[in-house]
mmCIF file of C-alpha atoms in Angstrom:
data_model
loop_
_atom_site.group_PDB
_atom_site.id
_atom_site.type_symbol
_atom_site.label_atom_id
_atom_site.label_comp_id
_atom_site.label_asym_id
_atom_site.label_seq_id
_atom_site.Cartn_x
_atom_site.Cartn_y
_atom_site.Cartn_z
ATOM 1 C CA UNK A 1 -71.569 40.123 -154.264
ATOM 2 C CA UNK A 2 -74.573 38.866 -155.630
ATOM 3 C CA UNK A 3 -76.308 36.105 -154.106
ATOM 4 C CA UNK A 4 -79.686 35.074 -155.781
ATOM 5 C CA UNK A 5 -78.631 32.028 -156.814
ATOM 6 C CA UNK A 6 -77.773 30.669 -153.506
ATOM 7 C CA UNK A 7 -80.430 31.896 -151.791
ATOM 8 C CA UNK A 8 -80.916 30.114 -148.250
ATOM 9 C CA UNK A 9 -83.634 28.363 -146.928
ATOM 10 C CA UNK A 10 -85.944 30.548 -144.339
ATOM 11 C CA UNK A 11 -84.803 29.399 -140.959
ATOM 12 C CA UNK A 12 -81.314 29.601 -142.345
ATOM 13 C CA UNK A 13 -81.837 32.954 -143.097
ATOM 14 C CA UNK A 14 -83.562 34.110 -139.932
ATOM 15 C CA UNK A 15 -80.744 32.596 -138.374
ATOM 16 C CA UNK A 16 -78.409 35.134 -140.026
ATOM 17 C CA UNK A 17 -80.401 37.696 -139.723
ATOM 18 C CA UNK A 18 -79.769 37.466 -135.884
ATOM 19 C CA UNK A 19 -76.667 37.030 -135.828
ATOM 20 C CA UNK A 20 -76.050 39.800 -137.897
ATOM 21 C CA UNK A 21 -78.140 42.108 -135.362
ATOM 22 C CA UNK A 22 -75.881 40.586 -132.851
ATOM 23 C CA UNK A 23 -72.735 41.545 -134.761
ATOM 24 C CA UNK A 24 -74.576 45.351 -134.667
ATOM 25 C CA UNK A 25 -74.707 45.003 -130.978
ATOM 26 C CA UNK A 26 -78.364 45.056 -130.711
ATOM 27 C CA UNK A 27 -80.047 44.292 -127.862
ATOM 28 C CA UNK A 28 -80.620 40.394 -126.813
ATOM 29 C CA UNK A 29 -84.536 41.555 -125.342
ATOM 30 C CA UNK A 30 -84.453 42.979 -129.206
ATOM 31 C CA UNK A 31 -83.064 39.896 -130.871
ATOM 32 C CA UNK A 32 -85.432 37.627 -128.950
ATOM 33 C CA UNK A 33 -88.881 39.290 -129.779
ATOM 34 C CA UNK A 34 -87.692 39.505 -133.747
ATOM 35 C CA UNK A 35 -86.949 35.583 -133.250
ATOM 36 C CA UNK A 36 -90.859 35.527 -131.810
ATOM 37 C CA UNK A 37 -92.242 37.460 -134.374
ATOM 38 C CA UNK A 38 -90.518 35.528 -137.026
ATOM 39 C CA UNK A 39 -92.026 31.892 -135.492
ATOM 40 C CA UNK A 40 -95.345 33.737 -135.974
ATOM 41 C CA UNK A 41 -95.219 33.898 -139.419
ATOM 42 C CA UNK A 42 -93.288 30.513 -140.120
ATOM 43 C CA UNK A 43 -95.920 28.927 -137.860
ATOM 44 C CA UNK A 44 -98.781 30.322 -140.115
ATOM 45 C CA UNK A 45 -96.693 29.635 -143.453
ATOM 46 C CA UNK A 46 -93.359 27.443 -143.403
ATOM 47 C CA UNK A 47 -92.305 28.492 -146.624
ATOM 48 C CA UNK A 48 -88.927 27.208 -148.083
ATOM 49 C CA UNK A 49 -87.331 30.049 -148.874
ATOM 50 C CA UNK A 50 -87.749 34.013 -147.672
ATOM 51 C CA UNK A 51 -88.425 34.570 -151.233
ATOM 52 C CA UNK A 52 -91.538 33.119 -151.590
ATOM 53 C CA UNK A 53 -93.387 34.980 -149.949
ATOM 54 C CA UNK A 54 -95.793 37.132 -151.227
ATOM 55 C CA UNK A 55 -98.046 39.984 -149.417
ATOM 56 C CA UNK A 56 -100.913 37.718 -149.642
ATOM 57 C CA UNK A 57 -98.895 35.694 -146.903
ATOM 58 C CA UNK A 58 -98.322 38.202 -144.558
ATOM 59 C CA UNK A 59 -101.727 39.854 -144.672
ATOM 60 C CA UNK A 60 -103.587 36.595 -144.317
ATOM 61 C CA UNK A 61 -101.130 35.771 -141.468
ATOM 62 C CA UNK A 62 -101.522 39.183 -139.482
ATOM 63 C CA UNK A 63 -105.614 38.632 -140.033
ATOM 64 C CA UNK A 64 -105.164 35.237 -138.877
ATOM 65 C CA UNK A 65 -103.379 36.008 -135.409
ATOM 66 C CA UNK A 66 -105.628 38.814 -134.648
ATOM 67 C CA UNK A 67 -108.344 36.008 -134.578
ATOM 68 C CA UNK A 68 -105.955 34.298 -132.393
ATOM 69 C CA UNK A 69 -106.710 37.343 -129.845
ATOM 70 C CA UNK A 70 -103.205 39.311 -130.693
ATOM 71 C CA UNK A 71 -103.833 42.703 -130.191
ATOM 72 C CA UNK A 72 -103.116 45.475 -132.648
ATOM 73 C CA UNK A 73 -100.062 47.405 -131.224
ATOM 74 C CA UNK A 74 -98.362 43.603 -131.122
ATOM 75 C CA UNK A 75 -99.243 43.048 -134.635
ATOM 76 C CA UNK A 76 -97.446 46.516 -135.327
ATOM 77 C CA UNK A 77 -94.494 45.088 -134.183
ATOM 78 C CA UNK A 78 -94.677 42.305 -135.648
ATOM 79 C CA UNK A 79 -95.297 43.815 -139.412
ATOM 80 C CA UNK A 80 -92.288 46.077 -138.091
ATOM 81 C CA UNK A 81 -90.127 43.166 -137.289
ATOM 82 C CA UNK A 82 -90.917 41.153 -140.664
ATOM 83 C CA UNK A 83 -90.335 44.429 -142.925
ATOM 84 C CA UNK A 84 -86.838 44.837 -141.383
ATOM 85 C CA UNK A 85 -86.045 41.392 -141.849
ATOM 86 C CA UNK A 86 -87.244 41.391 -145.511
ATOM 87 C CA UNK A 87 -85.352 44.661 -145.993
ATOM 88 C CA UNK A 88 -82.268 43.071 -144.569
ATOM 89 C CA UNK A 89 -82.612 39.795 -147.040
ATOM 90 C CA UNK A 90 -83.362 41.842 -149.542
ATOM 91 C CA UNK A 91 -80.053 43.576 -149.895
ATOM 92 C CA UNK A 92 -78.030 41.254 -148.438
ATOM 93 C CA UNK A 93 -79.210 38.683 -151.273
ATOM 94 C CA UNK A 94 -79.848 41.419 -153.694
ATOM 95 C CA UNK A 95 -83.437 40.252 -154.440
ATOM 96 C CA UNK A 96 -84.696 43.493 -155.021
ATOM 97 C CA UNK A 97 -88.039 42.182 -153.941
ATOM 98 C CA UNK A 98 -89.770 42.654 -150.407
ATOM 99 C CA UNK A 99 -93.577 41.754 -149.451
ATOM 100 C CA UNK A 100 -93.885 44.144 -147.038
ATOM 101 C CA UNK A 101 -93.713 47.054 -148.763
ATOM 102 C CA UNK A 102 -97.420 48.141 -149.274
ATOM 103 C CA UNK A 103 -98.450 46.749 -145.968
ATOM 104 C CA UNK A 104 -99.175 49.452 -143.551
ATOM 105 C CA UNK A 105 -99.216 48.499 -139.455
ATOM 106 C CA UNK A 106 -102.397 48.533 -138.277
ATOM 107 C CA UNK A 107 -103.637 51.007 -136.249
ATOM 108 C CA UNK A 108 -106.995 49.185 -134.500
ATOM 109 C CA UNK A 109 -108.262 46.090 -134.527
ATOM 110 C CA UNK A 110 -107.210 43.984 -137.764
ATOM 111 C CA UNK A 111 -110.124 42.397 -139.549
ATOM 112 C CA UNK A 112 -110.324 38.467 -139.973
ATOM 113 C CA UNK A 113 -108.895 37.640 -143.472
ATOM 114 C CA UNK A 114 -111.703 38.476 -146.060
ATOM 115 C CA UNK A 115 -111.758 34.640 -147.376
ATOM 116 C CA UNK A 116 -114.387 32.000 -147.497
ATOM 117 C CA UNK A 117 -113.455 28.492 -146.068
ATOM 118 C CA UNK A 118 -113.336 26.004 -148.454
ATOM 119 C CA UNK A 119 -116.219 24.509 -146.671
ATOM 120 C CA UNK A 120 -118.232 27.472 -147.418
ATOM 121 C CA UNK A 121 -117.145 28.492 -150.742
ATOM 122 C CA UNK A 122 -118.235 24.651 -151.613
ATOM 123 C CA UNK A 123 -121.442 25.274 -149.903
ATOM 124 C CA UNK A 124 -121.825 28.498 -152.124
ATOM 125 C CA UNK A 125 -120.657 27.204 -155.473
ATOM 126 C CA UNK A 126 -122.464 23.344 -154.962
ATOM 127 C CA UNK A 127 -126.032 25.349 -155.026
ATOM 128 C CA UNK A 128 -125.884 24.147 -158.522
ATOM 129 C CA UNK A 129 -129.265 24.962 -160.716
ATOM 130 C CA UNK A 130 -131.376 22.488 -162.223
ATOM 131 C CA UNK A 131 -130.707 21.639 -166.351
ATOM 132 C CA UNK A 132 -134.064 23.463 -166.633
ATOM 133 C CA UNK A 133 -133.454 26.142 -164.832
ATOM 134 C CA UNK A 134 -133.191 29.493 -166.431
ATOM 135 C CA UNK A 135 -131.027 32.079 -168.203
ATOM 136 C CA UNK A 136 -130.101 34.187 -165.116
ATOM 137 C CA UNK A 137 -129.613 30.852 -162.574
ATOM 138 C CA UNK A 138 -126.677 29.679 -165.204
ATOM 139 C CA UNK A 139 -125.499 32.961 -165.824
ATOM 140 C CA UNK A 140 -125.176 33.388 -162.169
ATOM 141 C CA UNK A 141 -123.598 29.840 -161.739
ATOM 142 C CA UNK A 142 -120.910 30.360 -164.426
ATOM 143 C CA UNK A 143 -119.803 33.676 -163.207
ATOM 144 C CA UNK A 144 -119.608 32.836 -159.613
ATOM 145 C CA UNK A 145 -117.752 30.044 -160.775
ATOM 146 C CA UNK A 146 -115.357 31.660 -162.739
ATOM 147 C CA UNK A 147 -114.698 34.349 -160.558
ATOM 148 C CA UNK A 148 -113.426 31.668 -157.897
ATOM 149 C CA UNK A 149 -111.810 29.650 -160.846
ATOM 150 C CA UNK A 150 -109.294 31.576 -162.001
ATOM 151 C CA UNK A 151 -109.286 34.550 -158.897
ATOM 152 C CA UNK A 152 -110.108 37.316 -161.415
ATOM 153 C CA UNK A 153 -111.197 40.800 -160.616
ATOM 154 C CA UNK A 154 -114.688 41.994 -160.724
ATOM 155 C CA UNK A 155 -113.815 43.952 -163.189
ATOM 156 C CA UNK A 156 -112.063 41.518 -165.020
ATOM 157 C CA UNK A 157 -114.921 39.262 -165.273
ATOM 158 C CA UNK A 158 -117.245 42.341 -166.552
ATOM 159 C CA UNK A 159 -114.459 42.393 -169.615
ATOM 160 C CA UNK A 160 -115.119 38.899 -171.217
ATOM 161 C CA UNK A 161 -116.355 38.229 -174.280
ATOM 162 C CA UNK A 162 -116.997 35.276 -175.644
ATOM 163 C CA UNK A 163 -114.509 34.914 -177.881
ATOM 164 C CA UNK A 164 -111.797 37.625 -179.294
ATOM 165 C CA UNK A 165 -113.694 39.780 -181.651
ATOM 166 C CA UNK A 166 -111.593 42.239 -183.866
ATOM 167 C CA UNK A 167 -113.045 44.616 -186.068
ATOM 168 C CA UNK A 168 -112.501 47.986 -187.216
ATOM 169 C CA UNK A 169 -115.362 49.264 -184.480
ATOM 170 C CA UNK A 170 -114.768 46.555 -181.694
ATOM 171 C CA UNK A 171 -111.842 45.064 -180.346
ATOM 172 C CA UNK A 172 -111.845 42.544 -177.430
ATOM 173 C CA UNK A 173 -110.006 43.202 -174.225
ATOM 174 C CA UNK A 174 -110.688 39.409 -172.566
ATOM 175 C CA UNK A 175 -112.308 36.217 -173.447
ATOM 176 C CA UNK A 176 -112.280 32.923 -172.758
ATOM 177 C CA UNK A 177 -111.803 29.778 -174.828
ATOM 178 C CA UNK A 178 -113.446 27.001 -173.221
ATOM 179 C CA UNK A 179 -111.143 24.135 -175.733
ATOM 180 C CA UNK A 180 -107.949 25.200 -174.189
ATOM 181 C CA UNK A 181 -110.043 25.566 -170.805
ATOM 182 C CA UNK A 182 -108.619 29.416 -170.450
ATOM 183 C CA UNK A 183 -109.240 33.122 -169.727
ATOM 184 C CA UNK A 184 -107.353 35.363 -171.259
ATOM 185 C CA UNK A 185 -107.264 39.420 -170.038
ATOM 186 C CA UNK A 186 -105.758 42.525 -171.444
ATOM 187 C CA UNK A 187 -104.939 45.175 -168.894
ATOM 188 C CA UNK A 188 -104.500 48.689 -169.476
ATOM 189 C CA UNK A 189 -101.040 48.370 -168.285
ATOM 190 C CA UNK A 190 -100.770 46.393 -171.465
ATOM 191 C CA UNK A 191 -100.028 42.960 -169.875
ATOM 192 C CA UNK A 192 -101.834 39.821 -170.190
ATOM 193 C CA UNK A 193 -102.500 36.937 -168.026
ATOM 194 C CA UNK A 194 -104.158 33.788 -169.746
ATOM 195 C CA UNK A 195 -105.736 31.569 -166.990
ATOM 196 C CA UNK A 196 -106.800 28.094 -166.444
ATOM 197 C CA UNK A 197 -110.844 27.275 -165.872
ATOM 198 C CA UNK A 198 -111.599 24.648 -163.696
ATOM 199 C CA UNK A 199 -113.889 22.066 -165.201
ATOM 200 C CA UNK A 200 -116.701 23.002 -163.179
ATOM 201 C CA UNK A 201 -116.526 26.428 -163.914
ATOM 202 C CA UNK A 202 -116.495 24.814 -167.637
ATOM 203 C CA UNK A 203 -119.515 23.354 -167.341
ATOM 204 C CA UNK A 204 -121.513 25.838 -165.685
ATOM 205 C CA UNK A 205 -120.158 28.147 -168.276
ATOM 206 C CA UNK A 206 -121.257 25.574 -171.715
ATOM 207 C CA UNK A 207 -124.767 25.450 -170.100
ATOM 208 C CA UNK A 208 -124.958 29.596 -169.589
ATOM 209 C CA UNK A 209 -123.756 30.107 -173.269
ATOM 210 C CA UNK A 210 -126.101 27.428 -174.154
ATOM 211 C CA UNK A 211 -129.047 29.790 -172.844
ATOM 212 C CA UNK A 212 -127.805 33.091 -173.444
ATOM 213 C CA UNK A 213 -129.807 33.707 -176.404
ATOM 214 C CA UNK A 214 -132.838 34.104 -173.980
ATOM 215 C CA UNK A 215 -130.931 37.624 -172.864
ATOM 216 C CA UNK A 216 -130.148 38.657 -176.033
ATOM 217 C CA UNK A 217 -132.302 41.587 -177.461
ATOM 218 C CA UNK A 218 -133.728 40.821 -180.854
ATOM 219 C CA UNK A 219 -132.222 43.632 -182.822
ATOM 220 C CA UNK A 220 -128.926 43.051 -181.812
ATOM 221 C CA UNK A 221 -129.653 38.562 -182.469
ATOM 222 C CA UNK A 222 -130.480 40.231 -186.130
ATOM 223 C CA UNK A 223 -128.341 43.108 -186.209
ATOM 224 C CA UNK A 224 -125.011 42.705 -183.938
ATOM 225 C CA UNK A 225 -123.312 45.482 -185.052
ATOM 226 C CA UNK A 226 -125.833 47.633 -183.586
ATOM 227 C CA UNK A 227 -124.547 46.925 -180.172
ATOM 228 C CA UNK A 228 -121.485 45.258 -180.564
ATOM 229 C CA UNK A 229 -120.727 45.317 -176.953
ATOM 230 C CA UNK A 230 -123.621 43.726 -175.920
ATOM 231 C CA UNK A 231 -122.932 40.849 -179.103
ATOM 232 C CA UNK A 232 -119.723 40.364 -177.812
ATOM 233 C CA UNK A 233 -120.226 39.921 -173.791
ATOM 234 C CA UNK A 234 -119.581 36.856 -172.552
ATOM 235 C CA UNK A 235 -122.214 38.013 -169.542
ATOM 236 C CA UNK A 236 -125.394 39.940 -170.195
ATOM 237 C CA UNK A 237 -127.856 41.480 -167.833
ATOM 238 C CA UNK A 238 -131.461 40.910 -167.979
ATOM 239 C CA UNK A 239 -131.997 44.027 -170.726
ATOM 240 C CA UNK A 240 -129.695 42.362 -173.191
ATOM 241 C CA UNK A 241 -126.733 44.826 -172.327
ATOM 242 C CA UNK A 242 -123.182 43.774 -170.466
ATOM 243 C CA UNK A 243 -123.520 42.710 -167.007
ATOM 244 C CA UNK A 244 -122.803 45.482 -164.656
ATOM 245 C CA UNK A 245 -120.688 44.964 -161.557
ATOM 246 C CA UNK A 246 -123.046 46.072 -159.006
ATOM 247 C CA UNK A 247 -125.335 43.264 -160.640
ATOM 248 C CA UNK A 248 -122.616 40.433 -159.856
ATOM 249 C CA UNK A 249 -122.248 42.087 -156.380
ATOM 250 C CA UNK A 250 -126.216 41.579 -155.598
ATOM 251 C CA UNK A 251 -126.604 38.410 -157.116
ATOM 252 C CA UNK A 252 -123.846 36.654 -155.494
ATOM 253 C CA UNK A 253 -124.760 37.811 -151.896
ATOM 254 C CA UNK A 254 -128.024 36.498 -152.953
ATOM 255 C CA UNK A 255 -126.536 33.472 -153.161
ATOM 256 C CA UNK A 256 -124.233 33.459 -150.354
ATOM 257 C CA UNK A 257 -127.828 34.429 -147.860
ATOM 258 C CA UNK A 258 -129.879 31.317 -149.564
ATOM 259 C CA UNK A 259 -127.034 28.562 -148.988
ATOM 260 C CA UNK A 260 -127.000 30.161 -145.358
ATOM 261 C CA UNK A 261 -123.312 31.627 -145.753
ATOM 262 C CA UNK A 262 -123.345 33.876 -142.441
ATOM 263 C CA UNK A 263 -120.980 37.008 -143.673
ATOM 264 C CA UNK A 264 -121.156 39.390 -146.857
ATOM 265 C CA UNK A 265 -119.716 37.521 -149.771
ATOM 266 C CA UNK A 266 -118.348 39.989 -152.337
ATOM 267 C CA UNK A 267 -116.259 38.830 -155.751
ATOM 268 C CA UNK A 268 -112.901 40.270 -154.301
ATOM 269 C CA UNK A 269 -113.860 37.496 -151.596
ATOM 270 C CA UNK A 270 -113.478 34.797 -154.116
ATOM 271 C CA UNK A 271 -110.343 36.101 -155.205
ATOM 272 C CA UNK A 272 -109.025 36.470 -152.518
ATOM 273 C CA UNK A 273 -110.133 33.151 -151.316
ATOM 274 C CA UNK A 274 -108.536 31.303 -154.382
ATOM 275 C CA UNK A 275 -105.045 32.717 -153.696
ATOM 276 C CA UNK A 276 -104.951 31.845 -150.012
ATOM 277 C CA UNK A 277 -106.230 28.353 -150.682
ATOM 278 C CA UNK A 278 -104.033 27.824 -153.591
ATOM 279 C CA UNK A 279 -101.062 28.959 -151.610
ATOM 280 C CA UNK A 280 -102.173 26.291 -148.884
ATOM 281 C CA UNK A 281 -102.627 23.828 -151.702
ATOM 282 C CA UNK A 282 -99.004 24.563 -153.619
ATOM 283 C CA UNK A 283 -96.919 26.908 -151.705
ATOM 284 C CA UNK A 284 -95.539 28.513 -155.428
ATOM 285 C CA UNK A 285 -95.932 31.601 -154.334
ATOM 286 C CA UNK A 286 -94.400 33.137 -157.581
ATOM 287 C CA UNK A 287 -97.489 30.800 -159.379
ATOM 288 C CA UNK A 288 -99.823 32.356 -157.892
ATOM 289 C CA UNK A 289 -98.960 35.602 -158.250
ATOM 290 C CA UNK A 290 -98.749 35.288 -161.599
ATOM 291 C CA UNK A 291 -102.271 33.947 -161.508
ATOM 292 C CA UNK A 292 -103.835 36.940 -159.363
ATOM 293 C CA UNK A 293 -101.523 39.334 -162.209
ATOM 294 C CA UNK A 294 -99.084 41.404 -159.563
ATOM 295 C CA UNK A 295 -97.339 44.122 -161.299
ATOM 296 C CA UNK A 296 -94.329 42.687 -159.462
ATOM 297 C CA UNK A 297 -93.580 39.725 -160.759
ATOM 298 C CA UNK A 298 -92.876 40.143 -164.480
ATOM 299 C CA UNK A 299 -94.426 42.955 -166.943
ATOM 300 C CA UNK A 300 -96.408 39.803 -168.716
ATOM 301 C CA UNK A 301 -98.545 38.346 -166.494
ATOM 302 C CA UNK A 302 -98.828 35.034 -168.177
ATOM 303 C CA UNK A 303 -99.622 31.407 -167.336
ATOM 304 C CA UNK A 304 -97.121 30.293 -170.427
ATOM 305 C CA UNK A 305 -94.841 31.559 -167.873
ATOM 306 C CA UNK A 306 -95.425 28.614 -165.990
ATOM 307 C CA UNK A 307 -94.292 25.022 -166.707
ATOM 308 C CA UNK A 308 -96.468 22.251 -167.951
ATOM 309 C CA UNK A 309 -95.578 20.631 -164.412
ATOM 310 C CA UNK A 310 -96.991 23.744 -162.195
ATOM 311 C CA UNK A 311 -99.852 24.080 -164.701
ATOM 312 C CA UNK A 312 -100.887 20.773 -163.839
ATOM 313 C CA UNK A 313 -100.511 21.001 -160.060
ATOM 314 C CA UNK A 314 -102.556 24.254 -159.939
ATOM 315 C CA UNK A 315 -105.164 22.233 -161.593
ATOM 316 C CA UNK A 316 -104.870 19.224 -159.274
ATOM 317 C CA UNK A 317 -104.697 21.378 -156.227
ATOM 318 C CA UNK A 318 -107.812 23.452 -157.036
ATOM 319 C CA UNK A 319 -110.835 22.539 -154.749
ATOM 320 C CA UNK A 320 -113.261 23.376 -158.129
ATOM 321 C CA UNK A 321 -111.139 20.973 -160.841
ATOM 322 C CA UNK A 322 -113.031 17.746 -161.027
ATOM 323 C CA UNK A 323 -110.090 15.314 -160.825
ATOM 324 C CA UNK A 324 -110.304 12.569 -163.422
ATOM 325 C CA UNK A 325 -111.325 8.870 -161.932
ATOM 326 C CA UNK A 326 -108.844 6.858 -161.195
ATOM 327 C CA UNK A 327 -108.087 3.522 -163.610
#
């Protein structure tokens, strides 16, 4: 029988779970730590339903009770005892969906989760530079911004232009449009994921393209087609020529050591810090996913995907939207 469309809430389900290990004869020692390490991870995130969770969840969670003082070999078991009730839910509601399936057990001490509070990505991002300030101190702004934004990849943020070019040499593979406020990226698995900016990343991106000239070799100002790569990137490096990653890396741990951020601040950081305080924010798990553009979810990875009403809470909920004053 197929059950996703009356899929139970998650202490429901844990509840059957157990009995259903009952009606298996396990053991009640058994039943009672899998009822522990369940609480755990509804403690950490009460989600509404055991499918919406994602592997963000459970990887911020298992970071989150090592800093508690768990110790690894309990964490195993835990991980252990939340894959075999996702496996169970998972075929018994025919979901065909389980977040712990890439998640390995640790095997030593579990790292803190790799995020930045919201205290200190505020601190990072607020180091706002003065209207006079240069090329580089807006570029820096805008991508930083971005990056945290609309959670994209490194990589990702390498790709943009500045608007879709197509010609018979050149053809964009991301962009953004800053009059819809969005990102839009083409992955070589040939899905897309259009994105909402923030309007702070908006402005800090209007004042960068404002000065990006200054970066812009002269030959390819007269001459584009001579470079077209460099004509069309959204970011440049101080020669003139797309940004490289490693230069994002070093400037924004630059950054992170002159607002007095004590830990390494990489871009996956910011990513990775957008999803977790997102999912804090919204608990739509399935939102963002499609945000952060998991293969799992759909084979489009596309905000149309998502209503006009979750659109607009993703937008209220982010820390880096400026909400409009109330009348």
């Amino acid at each position: 029988m197929n059950h996703k469309n009356t899929l139970p809430n998650t202490d429901t389900a844990i509840q059957q779970w157990l009995q259903y290990l009952q009606s298996e004869q396990a053991a009640a020692d058994t039943i009672a730590a899998y009822r522990r390490d369940l609480a755990h991870l509804t403690r950490l995130y009460p989600l509404p339903s055991p499918a919406r969770y994602a592997p963000n969840h459970l990887q911020f969670a298992l970071g989150q009770l090592q800093a508690e003082g768990i110790q690894a070999r309990s964490l195993a078991r835990m991980l252990s005892a939340w894959r075999n009730f996702f496996n169970w839910f998972s075929q018994h509601y025919q979901t065909n969906y389980n977040p712990t399936l890439h998640l390995r057990a640790p095997s030593g001490p579990i790292p803190a989760p790799k995020i930045l509070s919201i205290t200190h990505t505020e601190k990072l991002l607020n180091a706002i530079p003065a209207e006079d300030a240069d090329a580089v101190a807006w570029r820096d702004q805008a991508m930083f911004e971005l990056l945290y934004s609309s959670g994209l990849r490194l990589a990702e943020l390498v790709a943009l232009d500045t608007h879709p070019f197509q010609t018979p040499h050149y053809q964009s593979k991301a962009w953004v449009d800053l009059e819809t406020a969005e990102v839009t990226i083409h992955t070589k698995e040939e899905r897309q994921r259009t994105l909402p900016i923030g309007s702070k990343a908006i402005t800090a991106l209007q004042k960068w393209l404002e000065k990006r000239a200054e970066l812009v070799p002269s030959a390819v100002l007269q001459s584009p087609l001579t470079d077209m790569d460099s004509a069309a990137a959204l970011f440049l490096g101080v020669r003139g020529q797309r940004i490289s990653p490693r230069v994002i890396q070093k400037q924004l741990q630059q950054r992170a050591q002159q607002v007095g951020i004590p830990k390494p601040v990489f871009p996956h950081r910011l990513r990775n810090s957008f999803a977790n305080h997102l999912l804090e924010s919204s608990n739509d798990t399935q939102g963002v996913q499609q945000l952060l553009g998991h293969a799992n979810i759909s084979s489009t990875q596309s905000l149309s995907q998502l209503s006009d009403e979750q659109r607009a809470q993703f937008l209220k909920l982010h820390p880096r939207h400026q909400r409009p004053p109330e009348t």
